[in-house]
């Protein structure tokens, strides 16, 4: 056509580096290495410098690709939050979760992480209120109950389940 063709080597595109780092982080977290996962996710998320394909917002390719790219970014954030919780960094995570939940009120994984971080910070009442707020939002806006994971988290909080305890030892700086 009347456009340009750009030849790039594998790994030269930010998305490829992002996907590689997120994949590594997922494996590290599954292998019990949350510190390595958190570092890979920090590097992956640093590749985002604003909205996806911002310069192409009016192009058809952006209309279809942007929602997918934004979802991948949110999945990486959720994975990063899991790593931070595994490292005992629940206090620091609370400040980041509030604006994310306001921006994405129907993402249950963010809600779960928020409730767990509050509970680990010694704020059981706030954790239960955060669960109730999540449930209200889901029921009022979407007409659905929270998923099984979020419901089980509420029950575990009410039982003071030992599995919810923060990791032992000091979190690395």
CSV table of C-alpha atoms in Angstrom, one decimal:
chain,number,residue,atom,x,y,z
A,1,UNK,CA,0.0,0.0,0.0
A,2,UNK,CA,1.1,3.6,0.6
A,3,UNK,CA,2.6,2.9,4.0
A,4,UNK,CA,5.9,1.8,5.4
A,5,UNK,CA,7.2,-1.5,6.4
A,6,UNK,CA,9.4,-1.6,9.5
A,7,UNK,CA,11.7,-4.6,10.0
A,8,UNK,CA,12.6,-5.3,13.6
A,9,UNK,CA,14.5,-8.1,15.3
A,10,UNK,CA,12.8,-10.3,17.9
A,11,UNK,CA,12.9,-8.6,21.2
A,12,UNK,CA,13.2,-5.1,19.8
A,13,UNK,CA,9.5,-4.3,20.3
A,14,UNK,CA,8.4,-3.3,23.8
A,15,UNK,CA,5.5,-5.7,23.7
A,16,UNK,CA,7.8,-8.7,23.1
A,17,UNK,CA,10.0,-7.7,26.0
A,18,UNK,CA,7.0,-7.1,28.1
A,19,UNK,CA,5.5,-10.5,27.4
A,20,UNK,CA,8.9,-12.2,28.0
A,21,UNK,CA,9.3,-10.5,31.4
A,22,UNK,CA,5.7,-11.2,32.4
A,23,UNK,CA,6.1,-14.9,31.5
A,24,UNK,CA,9.4,-15.1,33.5
A,25,UNK,CA,7.7,-13.4,36.4
A,26,UNK,CA,4.8,-15.9,36.3
A,27,UNK,CA,7.1,-18.8,36.4
A,28,UNK,CA,9.2,-17.3,39.2
A,29,UNK,CA,6.2,-16.7,41.3
A,30,UNK,CA,4.9,-20.2,40.7
A,31,UNK,CA,8.4,-21.5,41.7
A,32,UNK,CA,8.3,-19.6,45.0
A,33,UNK,CA,10.6,-16.7,44.0
A,34,UNK,CA,8.4,-13.6,44.5
A,35,UNK,CA,11.5,-11.3,44.7
A,36,UNK,CA,12.6,-12.3,41.1
A,37,UNK,CA,9.0,-12.0,40.0
A,38,UNK,CA,8.6,-8.6,41.4
A,39,UNK,CA,11.8,-7.4,39.7
A,40,UNK,CA,10.8,-8.8,36.3
A,41,UNK,CA,7.3,-7.2,36.7
A,42,UNK,CA,8.9,-3.9,37.7
A,43,UNK,CA,10.9,-3.9,34.5
A,44,UNK,CA,8.0,-5.1,32.4
A,45,UNK,CA,5.6,-2.4,33.7
A,46,UNK,CA,8.3,0.3,33.2
A,47,UNK,CA,8.0,-0.3,29.5
A,48,UNK,CA,4.6,1.3,29.6
A,49,UNK,CA,5.0,5.1,29.1
A,50,UNK,CA,1.3,6.1,28.8
A,51,UNK,CA,-1.7,4.7,27.1
A,52,UNK,CA,-1.2,1.9,24.6
A,53,UNK,CA,-0.9,3.1,21.0
A,54,UNK,CA,-1.8,6.7,22.0
A,55,UNK,CA,-0.4,8.1,18.7
A,56,UNK,CA,-2.7,5.7,16.7
A,57,UNK,CA,-5.9,6.2,18.7
A,58,UNK,CA,-7.9,7.1,15.6
A,59,UNK,CA,-6.7,4.1,13.6
A,60,UNK,CA,-8.7,0.9,13.3
A,61,UNK,CA,-5.8,-1.2,14.6
A,62,UNK,CA,-5.8,0.8,17.8
A,63,UNK,CA,-9.5,0.3,18.4
A,64,UNK,CA,-9.1,-3.4,18.5
A,65,UNK,CA,-5.6,-3.7,20.0
A,66,UNK,CA,-5.9,-1.2,22.8
A,67,UNK,CA,-8.4,-3.1,25.0
A,68,UNK,CA,-6.3,-6.2,24.7
A,69,UNK,CA,-3.1,-4.4,25.5
A,70,UNK,CA,-4.7,-2.6,28.5
A,71,UNK,CA,-5.9,-6.0,29.8
A,72,UNK,CA,-2.4,-7.4,29.5
A,73,UNK,CA,-1.0,-4.5,31.5
A,74,UNK,CA,-3.7,-5.0,34.2
A,75,UNK,CA,-2.9,-8.7,34.3
A,76,UNK,CA,0.8,-7.8,34.9
A,77,UNK,CA,-0.2,-5.4,37.6
A,78,UNK,CA,-2.2,-8.1,39.3
A,79,UNK,CA,0.7,-10.5,39.1
A,80,UNK,CA,3.0,-7.8,40.5
A,81,UNK,CA,0.5,-7.3,43.4
A,82,UNK,CA,0.6,-11.1,44.1
A,83,UNK,CA,4.4,-10.9,44.2
A,84,UNK,CA,4.3,-7.9,46.5
A,85,UNK,CA,1.9,-9.7,48.8
A,86,UNK,CA,4.1,-12.8,48.8
A,87,UNK,CA,7.0,-10.5,49.9
A,88,UNK,CA,4.9,-9.0,52.8
A,89,UNK,CA,4.6,-5.6,51.2
A,90,UNK,CA,0.9,-5.2,51.9
A,91,UNK,CA,1.2,-1.8,53.4
A,92,UNK,CA,2.9,-0.2,50.4
A,93,UNK,CA,0.5,-2.0,48.1
A,94,UNK,CA,-2.6,-0.4,49.7
A,95,UNK,CA,-1.9,3.0,48.3
A,96,UNK,CA,-1.5,1.6,44.7
A,97,UNK,CA,-4.7,-0.5,44.9
A,98,UNK,CA,-7.1,2.3,45.8
A,99,UNK,CA,-6.8,4.2,42.5
A,100,UNK,CA,-6.7,0.9,40.5
A,101,UNK,CA,-10.0,-0.2,42.0
A,102,UNK,CA,-11.6,3.2,41.3
A,103,UNK,CA,-10.4,2.9,37.7
A,104,UNK,CA,-11.4,-0.8,37.3
A,105,UNK,CA,-14.2,-1.5,39.8
A,106,UNK,CA,-15.2,-4.8,38.3
A,107,UNK,CA,-11.8,-6.5,38.4
A,108,UNK,CA,-12.3,-9.0,41.2
A,109,UNK,CA,-8.6,-9.9,41.4
A,110,UNK,CA,-7.8,-6.3,42.4
A,111,UNK,CA,-10.5,-6.4,45.0
A,112,UNK,CA,-9.2,-9.7,46.4
A,113,UNK,CA,-5.7,-8.2,46.7
A,114,UNK,CA,-7.1,-5.1,48.4
A,115,UNK,CA,-9.1,-7.1,50.9
A,116,UNK,CA,-6.1,-9.3,51.7
A,117,UNK,CA,-3.7,-6.4,52.0
A,118,UNK,CA,-6.0,-4.7,54.4
A,119,UNK,CA,-6.4,-7.9,56.5
A,120,UNK,CA,-2.6,-8.4,56.6
A,121,UNK,CA,-2.2,-4.8,57.7
A,122,UNK,CA,-4.3,-5.6,60.8
A,123,UNK,CA,-7.4,-3.8,59.5
A,124,UNK,CA,-9.9,-6.7,59.6
A,125,UNK,CA,-12.9,-4.3,59.8
A,126,UNK,CA,-11.7,-2.4,56.7
A,127,UNK,CA,-11.0,-5.6,54.9
A,128,UNK,CA,-14.6,-6.8,55.5
A,129,UNK,CA,-16.0,-3.4,54.4
A,130,UNK,CA,-13.9,-3.6,51.3
A,131,UNK,CA,-15.4,-7.0,50.5
A,132,UNK,CA,-18.9,-5.5,51.1
A,133,UNK,CA,-18.2,-2.6,48.8
A,134,UNK,CA,-17.0,-5.0,46.1
A,135,UNK,CA,-20.1,-7.1,46.5
A,136,UNK,CA,-22.4,-4.0,46.4
A,137,UNK,CA,-20.6,-2.8,43.2
A,138,UNK,CA,-20.9,-6.1,41.5
A,139,UNK,CA,-24.5,-6.7,42.5
A,140,UNK,CA,-25.8,-3.2,41.9
A,141,UNK,CA,-23.9,-2.6,38.6
A,142,UNK,CA,-23.7,-6.0,37.0
A,143,UNK,CA,-26.3,-8.0,38.9
A,144,UNK,CA,-23.8,-10.8,39.9
A,145,UNK,CA,-22.4,-12.0,43.1
A,146,UNK,CA,-18.7,-12.0,43.7
A,147,UNK,CA,-16.8,-15.0,42.4
A,148,UNK,CA,-15.9,-18.0,44.5
A,149,UNK,CA,-12.3,-16.7,45.3
A,150,UNK,CA,-13.6,-13.4,46.7
A,151,UNK,CA,-16.3,-15.1,48.7
A,152,UNK,CA,-13.9,-17.6,50.1
A,153,UNK,CA,-11.5,-14.8,51.1
A,154,UNK,CA,-14.3,-13.2,53.1
A,155,UNK,CA,-15.0,-16.5,54.9
A,156,UNK,CA,-11.3,-17.0,55.6
A,157,UNK,CA,-11.1,-13.5,57.1
A,158,UNK,CA,-14.1,-14.2,59.3
A,159,UNK,CA,-12.4,-17.5,60.5
A,160,UNK,CA,-9.0,-15.7,60.9
A,161,UNK,CA,-7.6,-18.4,58.7
A,162,UNK,CA,-3.8,-18.9,59.2
A,163,UNK,CA,-3.3,-19.1,55.4
A,164,UNK,CA,-4.0,-15.4,55.2
A,165,UNK,CA,-1.1,-14.4,57.4
A,166,UNK,CA,1.7,-12.3,56.0
A,167,UNK,CA,4.9,-14.1,55.1
A,168,UNK,CA,7.2,-14.6,58.0
A,169,UNK,CA,10.3,-12.5,58.4
A,170,UNK,CA,11.1,-9.0,57.2
A,171,UNK,CA,10.2,-8.1,53.6
A,172,UNK,CA,13.4,-7.3,51.6
A,173,UNK,CA,14.0,-3.6,51.0
